[in-house]
Coordinates of C-alpha atoms and ligand atoms in Angstrom, one line a residue:
M1069 CA -50.1 -23.8 -15.7
I1070 CA -50.5 -20.8 -13.1
E1071 CA -47.2 -21.6 -11.7
K1072 CA -45.7 -21.3 -15.0
T1073 CA -47.3 -18.2 -16.2
Y1074 CA -46.1 -16.8 -12.8
T1075 CA -42.6 -17.8 -13.7
I1076 CA -42.7 -16.2 -16.9
M1077 CA -44.0 -13.0 -15.7
K1078 CA -41.5 -12.9 -12.9
N1079 CA -38.7 -13.3 -15.2
L1080 CA -40.3 -10.6 -17.5
I1081 CA -40.2 -8.4 -14.6
I1082 CA -36.8 -8.9 -13.8
A1083 CA -35.4 -8.5 -17.2
F1084 CA -37.4 -5.3 -17.5
V1085 CA -35.8 -3.8 -14.5
I1086 CA -32.3 -4.9 -15.3
T1087 CA -33.0 -3.3 -18.9
F1088 CA -34.4 -0.3 -17.1
C1089 CA -31.2 0.3 -14.9
F1090 CA -29.0 -0.2 -17.9
M1091 CA -30.8 2.5 -20.0
V1092 CA -31.5 5.1 -17.4
V1093 CA -28.5 4.6 -15.3
G1094 CA -25.9 3.6 -18.0
I1095 CA -24.4 0.6 -15.8
N1096 CA -24.3 -2.9 -16.6
P1097 CA -25.5 -5.8 -14.2
S1098 CA -21.9 -6.8 -13.2
Q1099 CA -21.2 -3.3 -12.4
A1100 CA -24.2 -2.9 -10.5
Q1101 CA -23.1 -5.3 -8.0
L1102 CA -19.8 -3.6 -7.2
P1103 CA -20.7 -0.1 -5.5
H1104 CA -17.5 1.7 -6.0
E1105 CA -16.9 0.3 -9.4
G1106 CA -17.1 2.7 -12.4
D1107 CA -15.0 5.6 -11.1
K1108 CA -11.5 5.9 -11.5
M1109 CA -10.8 5.3 -7.9
G1110 CA -13.4 2.3 -7.8
W1111 CA -10.8 -0.3 -7.8
W1112 CA -8.6 1.2 -5.3
K1113 CA -11.0 1.8 -2.8
E1114 CA -12.6 -1.5 -2.9
S1115 CA -9.3 -3.1 -2.7
R1116 CA -8.0 -2.0 0.6
F1117 CA -5.0 -4.1 0.9
G1118 CA -1.6 -4.0 -1.2
M1119 CA 1.9 -5.0 -1.1
F1120 CA 4.9 -2.6 -1.3
I1121 CA 8.3 -3.7 -2.2
H1122 CA 11.4 -1.9 -1.6
F1123 CA 14.3 -3.8 -3.7
G1124 CA 17.5 -2.3 -5.2
L1125 CA 21.1 -1.9 -5.0
Y1126 CA 20.8 -1.2 -1.1
T1127 CA 19.8 -5.0 -0.8
V1128 CA 23.2 -6.1 -1.6
P1129 CA 24.7 -4.7 1.9
S1130 CA 21.3 -5.2 3.7
G1131 CA 22.2 -2.6 6.1
V1132 CA 25.8 -3.6 6.9
Y1133 CA 28.8 -2.4 5.1
K1134 CA 32.5 -3.4 5.6
G1135 CA 31.5 -5.3 8.7
E1136 CA 29.6 -2.2 10.4
T1137 CA 26.1 -1.7 10.9
M1138 CA 24.7 1.5 9.2
G1139 CA 23.6 4.3 11.9
R1140 CA 21.0 6.4 12.7
N1141 CA 17.9 4.9 11.8
W1142 CA 16.8 1.3 10.4
Y1143 CA 16.2 2.1 6.9
A1144 CA 18.4 0.0 4.9
E1145 CA 17.6 1.8 1.7
W1146 CA 19.2 4.7 2.9
I1147 CA 22.8 3.1 3.5
R1148 CA 24.1 5.2 0.7
T1149 CA 23.7 8.6 2.6
Q1150 CA 23.5 7.5 6.2
G1151 CA 25.6 5.3 8.0
D1152 CA 28.7 5.2 10.7
W1153 CA 30.6 6.5 7.8
P1154 CA 31.1 10.1 7.1
N1155 CA 28.2 11.0 4.6
G1156 CA 27.3 7.4 3.9
I1157 CA 29.1 5.4 1.4
P1158 CA 30.8 7.3 -1.2
D1159 CA 28.9 7.2 -4.5
A1160 CA 31.4 5.3 -6.6
E1161 CA 31.7 2.8 -3.8
Y1162 CA 27.9 2.4 -3.7
R1163 CA 27.7 2.0 -7.4
E1164 CA 30.0 -1.2 -7.3
F1165 CA 26.9 -2.7 -5.7
A1166 CA 25.3 -3.0 -9.0
K1167 CA 28.1 -5.6 -10.0
Q1168 CA 27.0 -7.8 -6.9
F1169 CA 23.2 -7.2 -7.6
N1170 CA 22.3 -10.9 -8.9
P1171 CA 19.1 -12.0 -7.2
E1172 CA 19.0 -15.5 -8.8
Q1173 CA 16.2 -16.7 -7.1
F1174 CA 13.9 -13.7 -8.0
D1175 CA 10.8 -14.9 -9.5
A1176 CA 8.2 -12.8 -10.1
D1177 CA 5.4 -15.4 -10.1
T1178 CA 6.5 -16.1 -6.5
W1179 CA 6.3 -12.9 -5.4
I1180 CA 2.8 -12.0 -6.8
S1181 CA 1.3 -15.3 -5.9
L1182 CA 2.3 -14.5 -2.3
A1183 CA 0.8 -11.3 -2.6
K1184 CA -2.5 -12.6 -4.0
E1185 CA -2.5 -15.6 -1.2
A1186 CA -2.5 -12.6 1.4
G1187 CA -5.5 -11.3 0.1
M1188 CA -3.7 -8.2 -1.4
K1189 CA -5.3 -6.6 -4.5
Y1190 CA -2.4 -4.4 -5.8
F1191 CA 1.2 -4.2 -5.6
L1192 CA 3.7 -1.2 -5.7
I1193 CA 7.5 -1.7 -6.1
T1194 CA 10.3 0.9 -5.9
A1195 CA 11.0 1.5 -9.6
K1196 CA 13.6 4.0 -8.4
H1197 CA 14.1 4.7 -5.1
H1198 CA 16.6 7.6 -3.6
D1199 CA 19.6 6.1 -4.9
G1200 CA 18.7 6.5 -8.5
F1201 CA 19.0 3.1 -9.4
A1202 CA 16.3 1.7 -11.8
L1203 CA 14.9 -1.9 -11.9
W1204 CA 13.9 -1.6 -15.6
P1205 CA 16.0 -0.9 -18.7
T1206 CA 15.6 2.8 -18.8
K1207 CA 16.8 4.3 -21.7
V1208 CA 17.9 7.5 -20.2
S1209 CA 20.3 6.2 -17.7
K1210 CA 22.9 3.3 -17.9
Y1211 CA 22.3 3.1 -14.0
N1212 CA 19.9 0.1 -14.1
V1213 CA 19.4 -3.4 -13.7
V1214 CA 20.0 -4.5 -17.2
D1215 CA 22.9 -2.1 -18.0
A1216 CA 24.7 -2.1 -14.8
T1217 CA 24.2 -5.5 -13.0
P1218 CA 25.0 -9.3 -14.0
F1219 CA 21.3 -10.1 -13.5
K1220 CA 20.5 -8.1 -16.9
R1221 CA 16.6 -9.1 -16.3
D1222 CA 13.7 -6.4 -16.7
I1223 CA 12.5 -7.1 -12.9
L1224 CA 9.3 -4.7 -13.7
G1225 CA 8.5 -6.3 -16.8
E1226 CA 8.5 -10.0 -15.6
L1227 CA 6.3 -8.4 -12.3
A1228 CA 4.0 -6.7 -14.7
S1229 CA 3.2 -10.2 -16.7
A1230 CA 2.9 -11.9 -13.1
C1231 CA 0.6 -9.2 -11.9
K1232 CA -1.6 -9.6 -15.2
K1233 CA -1.8 -13.5 -14.7
Y1234 CA -3.0 -12.9 -11.1
G1235 CA -5.3 -10.0 -11.7
I1236 CA -3.2 -7.9 -9.4
K1237 CA -2.9 -4.2 -10.0
L1238 CA 0.6 -2.8 -10.5
G1239 CA 1.9 0.5 -9.3
F1240 CA 5.3 2.2 -8.8
Y1241 CA 7.1 4.0 -6.3
Y1242 CA 9.1 6.6 -7.9
S1243 CA 11.4 8.9 -6.0
H1244 CA 11.1 12.0 -8.2
W1245 CA 12.7 14.4 -5.9
Q1246 CA 15.8 12.5 -4.1
D1247 CA 18.1 11.1 -6.8
W1248 CA 21.5 10.3 -5.7
G1249 CA 22.7 8.6 -8.6
H1250 CA 22.1 11.2 -11.2
E1251 CA 23.7 14.8 -11.5
G1252 CA 21.5 17.2 -10.4
G1253 CA 19.2 15.0 -8.3
A1254 CA 18.6 16.3 -4.6
M1255 CA 20.2 15.1 -1.4
P1256 CA 19.1 14.7 2.0
P1257 CA 18.3 18.2 2.7
W1258 CA 18.9 18.3 6.6
P1259 CA 21.7 20.4 8.3
S1260 CA 24.0 17.5 9.2
K1261 CA 26.5 18.5 12.1
S1262 CA 24.2 16.7 14.7
L1263 CA 23.4 13.6 12.4
G1264 CA 27.1 13.3 11.9
T1265 CA 27.1 14.0 8.0
E1266 CA 29.4 17.0 8.0
P1267 CA 30.2 18.5 5.8
E1268 CA 26.5 19.2 4.6
M1269 CA 25.7 17.4 1.4
P1270 CA 25.8 19.7 -1.3
Q1271 CA 22.4 20.5 -3.0
P1272 CA 22.1 21.1 -6.7
T1273 CA 21.5 24.5 -8.0
K1274 CA 18.1 25.3 -9.6
E1275 CA 19.4 24.9 -13.1
E1276 CA 21.2 21.7 -12.2
F1277 CA 17.7 20.1 -10.7
Q1278 CA 16.0 21.5 -13.8
K1279 CA 18.5 19.3 -16.0
Y1280 CA 17.8 16.2 -14.0
W1281 CA 14.0 16.9 -14.1
D1282 CA 13.9 16.9 -17.9
K1283 CA 16.5 14.4 -18.5
I1284 CA 15.6 11.9 -16.0
C1285 CA 12.5 12.4 -13.9
L1286 CA 10.1 13.3 -16.5
P1287 CA 11.2 10.9 -19.2
Q1288 CA 11.7 7.9 -16.8
V1289 CA 7.9 8.4 -15.6
Q1290 CA 7.0 8.6 -19.2
E1291 CA 8.6 5.2 -19.8
L1292 CA 7.2 3.5 -16.8
I1293 CA 3.8 4.4 -18.0
G1294 CA 4.4 3.5 -21.8
N1295 CA 6.3 0.2 -20.9
Y1296 CA 4.1 -1.1 -18.1
D1297 CA 0.8 1.0 -18.1
P1298 CA 0.8 1.0 -14.1
W1299 CA -2.5 1.5 -12.3
F1300 CA -0.6 4.3 -10.0
F1301 CA 2.2 5.8 -8.8
W1302 CA 3.6 6.5 -5.4
F1303 CA 5.7 9.5 -5.5
D1304 CA 7.9 10.6 -2.3
T1305 CA 8.5 13.8 -0.7
W1306 CA 8.6 13.6 3.2
E1307 CA 10.1 17.0 4.0
E1308 CA 10.0 20.6 2.9
S1309 CA 11.8 20.6 -0.4
E1310 CA 13.5 23.7 -2.2
Q1311 CA 13.6 21.7 -5.5
I1312 CA 9.9 20.2 -5.5
T1313 CA 8.1 23.5 -5.9
D1314 CA 4.3 23.5 -6.5
E1315 CA 5.1 24.3 -10.4
K1316 CA 7.1 21.0 -10.7
V1317 CA 4.1 19.2 -8.8
D1318 CA 1.9 20.6 -11.4
E1319 CA 4.0 19.6 -14.1
L1320 CA 4.6 16.4 -12.9
I1321 CA 0.8 15.8 -12.4
A1322 CA 0.1 17.2 -15.8
H1323 CA 2.8 14.9 -17.2
V1324 CA 1.3 11.6 -16.0
R1325 CA -2.4 12.7 -16.6
K1326 CA -1.3 13.4 -20.3
L1327 CA -0.1 9.9 -20.6
S1328 CA -2.7 7.9 -18.7
D1329 CA -6.4 7.9 -18.1
K1330 CA -5.9 5.7 -15.5
C1331 CA -2.9 6.2 -13.6
L1332 CA -3.5 7.4 -10.1
I1333 CA -1.3 9.7 -8.2
N1334 CA -0.6 9.9 -4.3
S1335 CA -0.3 13.1 -2.1
R1336 CA 3.3 12.7 -1.3
I1337 CA 4.3 14.0 -4.7
A1338 CA 4.4 17.2 -3.0
F1339 CA 5.1 17.9 1.0
E1340 CA 3.6 21.2 1.7
Y1341 CA 1.2 22.2 -0.8
P1342 CA -2.2 23.6 0.1
G1343 CA -4.9 22.0 -1.7
I1344 CA -2.9 19.3 -3.0
D1345 CA -5.5 17.0 -2.0
K1346 CA -7.9 18.3 -4.9
K1347 CA -5.4 17.7 -7.5
V1348 CA -4.3 14.4 -6.7
D1349 CA -6.2 11.0 -6.2
Y1350 CA -5.3 9.6 -2.6
L1351 CA -3.6 10.7 0.4
S1352 CA -0.5 9.0 1.7
M1353 CA 0.2 9.2 5.3
M1354 CA 3.7 9.4 6.7
D1355 CA 5.5 6.2 7.3
N1356 CA 3.7 3.7 9.7
R1357 CA 1.3 6.3 10.7
F1358 CA -2.5 5.2 11.2
P1359 CA -5.1 8.0 11.8
D1360 CA -7.4 7.6 14.7
G1361 CA -10.4 8.6 12.7
Y1362 CA -12.4 8.7 9.6
I1363 CA -10.9 10.5 6.6
E1364 CA -13.0 11.5 3.5
K1365 CA -10.6 11.5 0.9
P1366 CA -9.4 8.1 -0.1
W1367 CA -6.3 7.6 1.9
E1368 CA -3.4 4.8 2.8
T1369 CA -0.8 4.1 5.2
S1370 CA 2.5 2.2 3.9
G1371 CA 3.9 0.3 7.1
T1372 CA 6.5 -2.0 7.4
M1373 CA 6.6 -5.5 9.2
N1374 CA 9.7 -4.7 11.1
R1375 CA 11.7 -1.2 11.3
S1376 CA 13.3 -1.3 7.8
W1377 CA 11.9 -1.1 4.2
G1378 CA 14.6 -2.4 2.3
Y1379 CA 15.7 -5.6 3.6
H1380 CA 18.1 -5.4 6.9
L1381 CA 20.3 -8.3 8.1
L1382 CA 20.0 -7.2 11.7
D1383 CA 16.4 -6.0 11.8
F1384 CA 14.6 -8.7 13.8
A1385 CA 11.7 -6.6 15.2
W1386 CA 9.1 -8.1 13.6
K1387 CA 5.6 -7.1 14.3
P1388 CA 3.0 -9.7 15.3
T1389 CA 0.5 -11.0 12.5
K1390 CA -2.1 -9.3 14.9
E1391 CA -0.8 -5.9 14.8
L1392 CA -0.6 -6.1 10.9
L1393 CA -4.1 -7.3 10.8
R1394 CA -5.1 -4.6 13.4
N1395 CA -3.7 -1.8 11.1
L1396 CA -5.5 -3.3 8.0
V1397 CA -8.8 -3.4 9.7
A1398 CA -8.5 -0.1 11.5
N1399 CA -7.6 1.8 8.2
A1400 CA -10.7 0.3 6.5
S1401 CA -13.0 0.9 8.9
R1402 CA -11.7 4.8 8.7
N1403 CA -12.0 4.8 4.9
G1404 CA -8.2 3.7 4.4
N1405 CA -6.1 1.3 2.6
Y1406 CA -3.0 -0.5 4.0
Q1407 CA 0.1 -1.1 2.1
L1408 CA 2.4 -3.6 3.9
N1409 CA 6.0 -3.7 2.7
I1410 CA 8.2 -6.6 2.1
G1411 CA 12.0 -6.2 1.8
P1412 CA 13.5 -9.1 -0.3
K1413 CA 16.4 -10.5 0.2
A1414 CA 19.7 -10.1 -1.9
D1415 CA 18.9 -13.6 -3.5
G1416 CA 15.4 -12.1 -4.5
T1417 CA 13.6 -14.2 -2.1
F1418 CA 11.1 -13.0 0.7
P1419 CA 12.6 -13.3 4.2
K1420 CA 11.1 -16.2 6.2
P1421 CA 9.3 -13.9 9.0
S1422 CA 7.5 -12.0 5.9
I1423 CA 6.0 -15.2 4.2
K1424 CA 5.1 -16.5 7.5
R1425 CA 3.0 -13.2 8.3
L1426 CA 1.8 -13.2 4.6
K1427 CA 0.4 -16.7 4.9
E1428 CA -1.3 -16.0 8.4
I1429 CA -2.9 -13.0 7.0
G1430 CA -4.0 -14.8 3.8
T1431 CA -5.6 -17.6 5.9
W1432 CA -7.6 -14.7 7.8
M1433 CA -8.6 -13.1 4.8
E1434 CA -9.8 -15.9 3.1
I1435 CA -12.7 -16.5 5.9
N1436 CA -13.1 -12.7 6.9
G1437 CA -12.1 -10.9 3.7
E1438 CA -15.6 -9.8 2.5
G1439 CA -15.8 -7.5 5.7
L1440 CA -13.0 -5.5 4.1
Y1441 CA -13.3 -5.7 0.4
G1442 CA -15.7 -3.1 -1.0
A1443 CA -16.8 -2.4 2.5
D1444 CA -17.9 1.1 3.7
P1445 CA -16.5 2.8 6.7
N1446 CA -17.7 2.4 10.4
P1447 CA -21.1 3.9 10.5
V1448 CA -21.8 3.9 14.1
A1449 CA -18.9 5.0 16.5
E1450 CA -15.4 3.9 17.4
Q1451 CA -15.4 1.0 19.9
E1452 CA -12.9 -0.1 22.6
W1453 CA -12.7 -3.6 21.6
G1454 CA -12.3 -3.2 17.7
Y1455 CA -13.2 -2.0 14.5
I1456 CA -16.5 -1.8 12.5
T1457 CA -17.1 -1.9 8.7
S1458 CA -20.4 -2.1 6.7
K1459 CA -22.1 -3.2 3.8
G1460 CA -25.6 -2.0 1.9
T1461 CA -27.5 -5.5 1.3
G1462 CA -30.1 -3.9 -0.7
E1463 CA -32.8 -4.6 1.9
G1464 CA -30.7 -3.0 4.8
E1465 CA -27.2 -3.3 6.0
K1466 CA -24.5 -5.8 7.2
L1467 CA -22.0 -4.6 9.9
Y1468 CA -19.0 -6.6 10.6
L1469 CA -17.5 -6.3 13.8
F1470 CA -13.9 -7.0 14.0
V1471 CA -13.2 -7.9 17.8
F1472 CA -9.5 -7.8 18.5
D1473 CA -9.8 -7.5 22.3
W1474 CA -12.0 -10.3 23.7
P1475 CA -14.0 -9.3 26.7
G1476 CA -12.2 -10.3 29.8
E1477 CA -15.1 -10.9 32.1
G1478 CA -18.5 -12.3 31.2
N1479 CA -19.1 -12.6 27.4
G1480 CA -21.1 -9.7 26.8
L1481 CA -19.7 -7.1 24.1
L1482 CA -21.5 -3.6 24.0
V1483 CA -21.7 -2.0 20.5
K1484 CA -21.8 1.7 21.6
N1485 CA -24.6 3.8 19.9
L1486 CA -26.0 1.0 17.8
A1487 CA -29.6 1.8 17.6
E1488 CA -31.3 -0.9 16.0
V1489 CA -31.4 -4.6 17.2
P1490 CA -30.1 -6.8 14.4
Q1491 CA -32.1 -9.6 12.9
K1492 CA -29.5 -11.9 13.2
T1493 CA -26.0 -11.8 14.7
S1494 CA -23.5 -14.5 14.1
V1495 CA -19.8 -15.4 13.9
L1496 CA -18.2 -15.2 10.2
E1497 CA -16.2 -18.2 10.6
T1498 CA -18.2 -20.5 12.2
G1499 CA -21.8 -19.5 11.3
Q1500 CA -22.6 -19.7 15.3
V1501 CA -25.7 -17.8 15.8
L1502 CA -25.1 -15.3 18.8
E1503 CA -27.8 -13.8 21.3
V1504 CA -28.3 -9.9 21.6
Q1505 CA -30.2 -7.4 23.7
K1506 CA -31.0 -3.6 23.4
V1507 CA -29.2 -1.9 26.1
E1508 CA -29.0 1.8 27.3
K1509 CA -25.9 2.5 25.3
G1510 CA -26.5 0.2 22.6
V1511 CA -26.8 -3.1 21.7
E1512 CA -24.9 -6.2 23.9
I1513 CA -23.9 -9.2 22.0
F1514 CA -23.5 -12.4 23.9
L1515 CA -20.4 -13.8 22.5
P1516 CA -19.1 -17.5 22.4
E1517 CA -17.6 -18.8 25.8
F1518 CA -14.4 -19.7 23.4
Q1519 CA -12.9 -17.1 21.2
P1520 CA -13.2 -18.5 17.6
D1521 CA -9.7 -16.6 16.3
K1522 CA -7.0 -15.3 18.6
N1523 CA -6.3 -12.8 16.4
C1524 CA -9.7 -11.2 15.4
T1525 CA -12.9 -12.8 15.4
V1526 CA -15.6 -11.4 12.9
I1527 CA -19.1 -10.9 14.0
T1528 CA -21.8 -10.1 11.3
L1529 CA -25.1 -8.3 12.0
D1530 CA -28.0 -8.1 9.7
I1531 CA -29.7 -5.1 10.4
K1532 CA -32.9 -4.0 8.1
Ligands
FHN1959 O1 13.3 8.0 2.6 C1 11.9 7.0 2.3 C2 12.0 5.7 3.0 O2 13.4 5.1 2.2 C3 10.9 4.7 2.3 O3 11.0 4.6 0.8 C4 9.6 5.6 2.6 C5 8.4 4.9 2.3 O4 7.4 5.6 2.8 N1 9.6 6.7 2.2 C6 10.7 7.7 2.5 C7 10.4 8.3 3.9 O5 9.3 8.6 4.3

């Protein structure tokens, strides 16, 4: 009887506390479990890991045209304006690739399920890259997948449905500045003698660019929002640009904000614009750039698995899975996300080395992802052997140590600057409990004799 009364009382108290939270703070219990949920950036910050896709007409030649490999750099999506041919490939010849664009094995479900399996929470694709070709049936230009190719399918539409099915957030890369396929779009800005693109590529006049802006750029952004309701945009300016003035940046930001409450905007909408971080939602680093410390504003690095973004037939420089994991974990420990790129092949399938890496990452994420999703950055100090993230537990804090460099001699791992001795220290994958001791410089953990994961072993520390 006493026990029953006690249980009823306990339940009443719990119910009262939950109702009180709901009334006073205005949150519901499921939101309360997700520390960042609620603000517009919540899902993005919790995700930590997304997929980036470069797919378009450049996928047809895949870095090689008329038997010659494109030159200067490895960016296969640049073949139109770079190559061992003067000024790249002439526009009329490049447009011919549309007739060969027929990725018959493209299957949105396969792409998105691979992203999901890898532990990615969002998906970003080149709706329109610099070449100006659109992967959806845009009404403002015939230069698109439905009107200009034998494939005739709305790739973005199919991906949007698959994303919904798998609970993956969809976003678009949109090249607002460079557009080599529409009159008035900007061309590569560099003086080109040294780079072999003589004569310099003609730039549009202010009026021509304005026309492109009004007739192509703004309407296409509107279409993308209206058709597919994206969660975020990834705009791309990577050098000082005479066309993308501060006014244009402000206009495009206002355009997106007016059309969507939820759609996030990245900082590469501008190149040098003091205070841009206050106007956009998240910062984008330059390609494959990984900062070596904490950045407060939400940020991300977009990175390649090899050298090229678009699929390149001769790019065999595949990075090891361990390096990709290190990039992901390092960013998360410093408050950043990682957007890992795939360049699908002309038939619409992912290259085998990409699939292999996605699956390896996925297996690791299934066991260790809890230390990344929704985790806070490293609260201690940077460490030589790897990275740290943390999560509040209500009673205290849980630290996740991502050990990439297993100590060579002995099995002691020093966690520099850690003041408290953890109540419990264990290996996340195996549950093995580890001994610790307080030392002058922090806390020493006695690691297992055999390294449980050759890529990265995660150790958890429960701290009161
Ligand atoms: O020129 C593009 C490049 O092709 C690629 O899309 C990358 C992705 O970050 N952005 C530009 C260069 O920074």
